[in-house]
Short mmCIF file of N, CA and C in Angstrom, two decimals:
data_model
loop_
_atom_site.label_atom_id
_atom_site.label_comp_id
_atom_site.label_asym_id
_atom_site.label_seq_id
_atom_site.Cartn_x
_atom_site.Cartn_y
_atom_site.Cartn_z
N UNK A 1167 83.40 61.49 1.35
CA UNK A 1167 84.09 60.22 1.43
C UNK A 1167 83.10 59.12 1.06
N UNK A 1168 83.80 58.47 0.17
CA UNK A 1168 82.54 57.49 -0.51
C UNK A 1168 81.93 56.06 0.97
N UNK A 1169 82.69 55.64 1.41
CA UNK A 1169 82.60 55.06 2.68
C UNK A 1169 81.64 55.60 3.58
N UNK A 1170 81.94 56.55 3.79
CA UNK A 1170 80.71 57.17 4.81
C UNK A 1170 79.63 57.31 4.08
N UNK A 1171 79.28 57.69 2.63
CA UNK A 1171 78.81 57.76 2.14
C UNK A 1171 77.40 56.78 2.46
N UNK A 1172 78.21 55.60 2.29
CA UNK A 1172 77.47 54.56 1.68
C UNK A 1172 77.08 53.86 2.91
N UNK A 1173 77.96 54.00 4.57
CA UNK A 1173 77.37 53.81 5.64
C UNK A 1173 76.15 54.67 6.13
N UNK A 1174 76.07 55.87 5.23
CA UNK A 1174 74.87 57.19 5.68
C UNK A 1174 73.44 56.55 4.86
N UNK A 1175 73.84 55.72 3.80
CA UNK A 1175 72.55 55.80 3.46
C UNK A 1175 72.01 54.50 3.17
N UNK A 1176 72.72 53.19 4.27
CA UNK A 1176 72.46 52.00 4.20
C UNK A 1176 71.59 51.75 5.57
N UNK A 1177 70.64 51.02 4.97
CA UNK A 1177 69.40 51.17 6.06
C UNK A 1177 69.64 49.90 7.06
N UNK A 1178 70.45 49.22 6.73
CA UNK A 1178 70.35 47.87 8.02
C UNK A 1178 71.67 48.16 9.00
N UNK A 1179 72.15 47.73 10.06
CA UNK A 1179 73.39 47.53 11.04
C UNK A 1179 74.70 47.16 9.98
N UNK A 1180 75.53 48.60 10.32
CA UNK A 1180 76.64 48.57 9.41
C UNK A 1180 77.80 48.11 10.68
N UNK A 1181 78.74 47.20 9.98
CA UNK A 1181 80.60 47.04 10.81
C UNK A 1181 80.99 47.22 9.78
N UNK A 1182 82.31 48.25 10.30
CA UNK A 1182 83.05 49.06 9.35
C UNK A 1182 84.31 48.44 10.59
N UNK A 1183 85.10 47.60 10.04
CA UNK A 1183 86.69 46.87 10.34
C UNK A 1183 88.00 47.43 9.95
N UNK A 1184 89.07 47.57 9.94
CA UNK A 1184 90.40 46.84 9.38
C UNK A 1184 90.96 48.31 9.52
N UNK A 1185 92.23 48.19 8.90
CA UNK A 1185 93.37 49.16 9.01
C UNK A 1185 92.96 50.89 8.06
N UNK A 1186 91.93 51.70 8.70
CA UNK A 1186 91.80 52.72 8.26
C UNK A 1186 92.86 53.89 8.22
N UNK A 1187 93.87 53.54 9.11
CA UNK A 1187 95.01 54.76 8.91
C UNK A 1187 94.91 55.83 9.39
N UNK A 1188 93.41 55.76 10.38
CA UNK A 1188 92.88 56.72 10.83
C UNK A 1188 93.31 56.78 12.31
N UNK A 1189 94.56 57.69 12.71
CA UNK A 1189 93.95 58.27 14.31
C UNK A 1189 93.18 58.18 14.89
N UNK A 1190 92.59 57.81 15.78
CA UNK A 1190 91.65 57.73 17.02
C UNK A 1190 91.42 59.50 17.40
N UNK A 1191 92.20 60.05 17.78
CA UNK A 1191 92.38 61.18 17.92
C UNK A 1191 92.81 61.85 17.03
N UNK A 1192 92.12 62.46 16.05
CA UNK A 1192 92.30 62.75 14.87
C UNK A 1192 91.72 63.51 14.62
N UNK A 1193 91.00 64.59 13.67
CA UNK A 1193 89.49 65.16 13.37
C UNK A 1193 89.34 64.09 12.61
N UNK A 1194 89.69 64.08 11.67
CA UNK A 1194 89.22 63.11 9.95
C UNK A 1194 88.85 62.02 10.42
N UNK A 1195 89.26 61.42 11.71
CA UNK A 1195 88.40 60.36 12.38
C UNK A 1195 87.48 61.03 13.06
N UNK A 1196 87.27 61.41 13.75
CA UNK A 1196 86.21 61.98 14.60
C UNK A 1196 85.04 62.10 13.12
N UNK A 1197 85.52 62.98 12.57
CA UNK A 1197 84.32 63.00 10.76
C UNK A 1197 83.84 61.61 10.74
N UNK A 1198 84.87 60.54 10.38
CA UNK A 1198 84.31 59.46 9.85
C UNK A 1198 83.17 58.67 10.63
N UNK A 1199 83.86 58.62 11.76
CA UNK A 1199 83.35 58.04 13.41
C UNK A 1199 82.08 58.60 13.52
N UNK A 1200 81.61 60.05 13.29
CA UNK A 1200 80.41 60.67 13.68
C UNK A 1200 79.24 59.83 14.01
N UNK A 1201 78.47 59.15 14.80
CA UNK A 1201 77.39 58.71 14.91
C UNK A 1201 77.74 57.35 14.74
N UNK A 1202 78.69 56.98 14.95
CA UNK A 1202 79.36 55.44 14.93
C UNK A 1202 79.39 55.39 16.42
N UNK A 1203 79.45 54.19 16.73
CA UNK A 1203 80.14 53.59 17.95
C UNK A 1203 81.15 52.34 18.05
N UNK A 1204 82.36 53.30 18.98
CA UNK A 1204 83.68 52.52 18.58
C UNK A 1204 83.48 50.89 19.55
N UNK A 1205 83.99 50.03 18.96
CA UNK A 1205 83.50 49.19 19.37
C UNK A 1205 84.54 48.27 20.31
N UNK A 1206 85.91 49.09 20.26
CA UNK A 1206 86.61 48.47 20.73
C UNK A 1206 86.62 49.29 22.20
N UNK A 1207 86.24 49.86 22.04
CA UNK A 1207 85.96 50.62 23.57
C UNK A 1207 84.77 50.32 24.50
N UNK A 1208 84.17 49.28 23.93
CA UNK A 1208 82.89 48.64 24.74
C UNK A 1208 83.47 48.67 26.00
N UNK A 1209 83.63 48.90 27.50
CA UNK A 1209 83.55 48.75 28.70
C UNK A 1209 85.11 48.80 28.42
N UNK A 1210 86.06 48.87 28.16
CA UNK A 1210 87.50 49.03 28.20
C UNK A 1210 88.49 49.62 27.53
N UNK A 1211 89.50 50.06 27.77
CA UNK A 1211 90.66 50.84 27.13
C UNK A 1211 91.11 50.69 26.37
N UNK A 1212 90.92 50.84 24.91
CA UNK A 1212 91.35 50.47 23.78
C UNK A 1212 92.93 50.91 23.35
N UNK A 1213 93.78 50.00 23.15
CA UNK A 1213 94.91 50.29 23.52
C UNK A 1213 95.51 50.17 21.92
N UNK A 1214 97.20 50.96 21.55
CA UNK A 1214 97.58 50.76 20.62
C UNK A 1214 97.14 50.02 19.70
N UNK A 1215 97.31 50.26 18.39
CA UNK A 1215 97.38 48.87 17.49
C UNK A 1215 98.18 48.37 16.24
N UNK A 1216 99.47 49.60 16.48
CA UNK A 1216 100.52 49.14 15.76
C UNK A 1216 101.39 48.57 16.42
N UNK A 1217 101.96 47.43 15.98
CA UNK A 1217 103.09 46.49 17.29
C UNK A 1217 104.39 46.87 16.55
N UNK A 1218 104.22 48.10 15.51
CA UNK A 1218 106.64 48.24 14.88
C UNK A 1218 106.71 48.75 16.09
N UNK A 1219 107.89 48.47 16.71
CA UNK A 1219 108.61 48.67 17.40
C UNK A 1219 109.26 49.77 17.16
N UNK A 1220 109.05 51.37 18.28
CA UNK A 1220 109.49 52.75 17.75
C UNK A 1220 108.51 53.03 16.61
N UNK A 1221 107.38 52.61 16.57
CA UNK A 1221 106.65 53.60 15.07
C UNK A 1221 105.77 54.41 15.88
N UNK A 1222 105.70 55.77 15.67
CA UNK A 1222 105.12 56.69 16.45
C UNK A 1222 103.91 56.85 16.72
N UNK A 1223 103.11 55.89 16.09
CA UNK A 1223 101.85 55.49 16.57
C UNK A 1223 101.47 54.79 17.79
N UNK A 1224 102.52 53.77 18.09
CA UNK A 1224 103.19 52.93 19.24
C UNK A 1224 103.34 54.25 20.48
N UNK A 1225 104.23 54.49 19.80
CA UNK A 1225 104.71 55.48 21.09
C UNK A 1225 103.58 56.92 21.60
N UNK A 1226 102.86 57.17 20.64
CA UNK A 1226 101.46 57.73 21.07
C UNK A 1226 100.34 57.05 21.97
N UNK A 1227 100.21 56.18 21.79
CA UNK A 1227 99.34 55.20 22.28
C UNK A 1227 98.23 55.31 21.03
N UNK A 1228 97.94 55.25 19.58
CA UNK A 1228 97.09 55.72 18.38
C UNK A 1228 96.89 54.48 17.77
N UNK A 1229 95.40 54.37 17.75
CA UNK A 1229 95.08 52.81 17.40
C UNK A 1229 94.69 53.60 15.76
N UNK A 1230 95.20 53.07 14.89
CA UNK A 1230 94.85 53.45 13.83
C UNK A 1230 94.18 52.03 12.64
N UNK A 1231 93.67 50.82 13.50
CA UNK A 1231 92.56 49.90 13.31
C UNK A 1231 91.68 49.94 13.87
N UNK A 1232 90.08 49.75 13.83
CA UNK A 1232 89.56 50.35 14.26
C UNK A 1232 88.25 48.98 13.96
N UNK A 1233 87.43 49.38 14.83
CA UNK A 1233 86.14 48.11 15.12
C UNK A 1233 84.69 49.22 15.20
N UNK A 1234 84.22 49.50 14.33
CA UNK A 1234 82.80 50.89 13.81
C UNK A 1234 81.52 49.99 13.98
N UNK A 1235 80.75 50.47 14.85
CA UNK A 1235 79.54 49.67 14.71
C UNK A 1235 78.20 50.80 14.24
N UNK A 1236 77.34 50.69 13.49
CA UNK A 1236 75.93 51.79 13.80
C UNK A 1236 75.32 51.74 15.25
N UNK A 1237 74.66 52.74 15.55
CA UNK A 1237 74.47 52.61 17.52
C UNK A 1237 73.47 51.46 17.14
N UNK A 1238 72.56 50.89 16.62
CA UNK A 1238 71.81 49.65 16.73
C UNK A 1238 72.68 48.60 17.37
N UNK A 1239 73.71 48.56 16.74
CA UNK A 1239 74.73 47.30 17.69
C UNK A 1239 75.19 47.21 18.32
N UNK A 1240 75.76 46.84 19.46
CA UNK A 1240 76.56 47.31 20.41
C UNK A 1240 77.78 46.00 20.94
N UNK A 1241 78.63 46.06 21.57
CA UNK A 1241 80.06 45.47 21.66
C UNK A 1241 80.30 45.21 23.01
N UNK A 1242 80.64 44.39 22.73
CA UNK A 1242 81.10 43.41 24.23
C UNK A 1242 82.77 42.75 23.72
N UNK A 1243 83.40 42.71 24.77
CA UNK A 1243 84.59 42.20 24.99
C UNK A 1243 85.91 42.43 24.01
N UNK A 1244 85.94 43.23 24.03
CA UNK A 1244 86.87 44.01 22.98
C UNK A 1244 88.26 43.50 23.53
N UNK A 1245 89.32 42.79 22.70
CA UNK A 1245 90.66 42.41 22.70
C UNK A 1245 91.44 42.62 21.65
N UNK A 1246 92.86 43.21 21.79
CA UNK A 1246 93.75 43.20 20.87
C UNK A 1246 94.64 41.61 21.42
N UNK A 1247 95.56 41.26 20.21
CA UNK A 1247 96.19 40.26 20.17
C UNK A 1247 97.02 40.28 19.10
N UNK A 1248 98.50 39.54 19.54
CA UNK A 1248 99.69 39.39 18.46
C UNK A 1248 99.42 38.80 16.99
N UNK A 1249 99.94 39.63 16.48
CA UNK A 1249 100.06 38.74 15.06
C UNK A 1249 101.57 38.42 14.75
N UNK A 1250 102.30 37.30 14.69
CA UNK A 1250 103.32 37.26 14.54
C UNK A 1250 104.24 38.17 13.20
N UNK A 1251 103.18 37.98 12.16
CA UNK A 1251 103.71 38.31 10.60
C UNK A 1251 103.63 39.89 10.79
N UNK A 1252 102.78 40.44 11.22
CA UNK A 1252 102.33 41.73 11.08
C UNK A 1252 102.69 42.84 11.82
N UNK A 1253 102.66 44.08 11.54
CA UNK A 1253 103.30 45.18 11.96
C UNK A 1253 101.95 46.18 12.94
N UNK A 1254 100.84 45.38 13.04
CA UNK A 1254 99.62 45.32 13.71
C UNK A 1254 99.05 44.44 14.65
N UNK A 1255 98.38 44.87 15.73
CA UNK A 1255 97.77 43.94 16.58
C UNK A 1255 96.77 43.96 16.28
N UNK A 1256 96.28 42.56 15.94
CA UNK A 1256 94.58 41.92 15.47
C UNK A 1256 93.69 42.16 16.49
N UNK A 1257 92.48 42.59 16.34
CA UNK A 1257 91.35 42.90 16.65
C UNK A 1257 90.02 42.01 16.89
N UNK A 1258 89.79 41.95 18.28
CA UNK A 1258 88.68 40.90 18.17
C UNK A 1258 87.71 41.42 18.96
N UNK A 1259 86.37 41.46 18.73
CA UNK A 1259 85.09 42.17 19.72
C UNK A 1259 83.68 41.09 19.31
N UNK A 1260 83.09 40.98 20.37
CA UNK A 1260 81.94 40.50 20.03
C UNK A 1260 80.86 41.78 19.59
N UNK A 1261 80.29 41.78 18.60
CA UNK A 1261 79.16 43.04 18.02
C UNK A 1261 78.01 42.04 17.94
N UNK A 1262 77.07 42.75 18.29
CA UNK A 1262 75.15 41.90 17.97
C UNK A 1262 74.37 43.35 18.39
N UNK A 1263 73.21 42.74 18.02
CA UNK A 1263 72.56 43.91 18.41
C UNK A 1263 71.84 44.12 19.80
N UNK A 1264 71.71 45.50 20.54
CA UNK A 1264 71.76 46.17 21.64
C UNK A 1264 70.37 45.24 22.18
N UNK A 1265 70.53 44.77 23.69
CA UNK A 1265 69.65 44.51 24.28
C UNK A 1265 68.54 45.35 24.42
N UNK A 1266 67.32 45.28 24.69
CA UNK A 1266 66.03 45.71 24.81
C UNK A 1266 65.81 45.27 26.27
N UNK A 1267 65.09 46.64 26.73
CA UNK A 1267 64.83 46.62 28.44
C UNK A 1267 63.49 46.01 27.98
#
């Protein structure tokens, strides 16, 4: 996958955003995800993120947008929120990089 690809062999703090189509629970996510950290799961339950009404992603609970950080960065305050136009709930997280003890 050219994507992973190019996250495997980029040397600075990669975010990888937006509507991948990818299952959460998936393998082909789990592949992509490998050595990522999801970012919408920083300290909380990352919940749906298709808002059609009856689309079986909905009714799974399957966020198939997704917030990818490299472990250098790490995520704080992860929120979904309405989009009126859209058949998706927008995505918002704070990402920076990981405190030092």
């Amino acid at each position: 996958m050219a994507v992973r690809d190019a996250i495997d062999a980029e040397q600075s703090p990669v975010i990888v955003a937006g509507d991948l189509n990818l299952v959460d629970r998936q393998e082909t996510f789990r592949d992509f995800a490998d050595g990522l950290r999801d970012a919408m799961r920083a300290g909380a339950w990352a919940g749906p993120t298709s808002a059609k009404e009856g689309f079986v992603w909905r009714a799974l609970l399957a966020r198939i947008d997704h917030v990818l950080v490299t472990p250098s960065l790490c995520a704080a305050s992860p929120e979904r929120f309405e989009l009126p136009t859209s058949d998706h709930h927008g995505l918002a997280v704070t990402v920076g990089p990981c405190a030092t003890d």
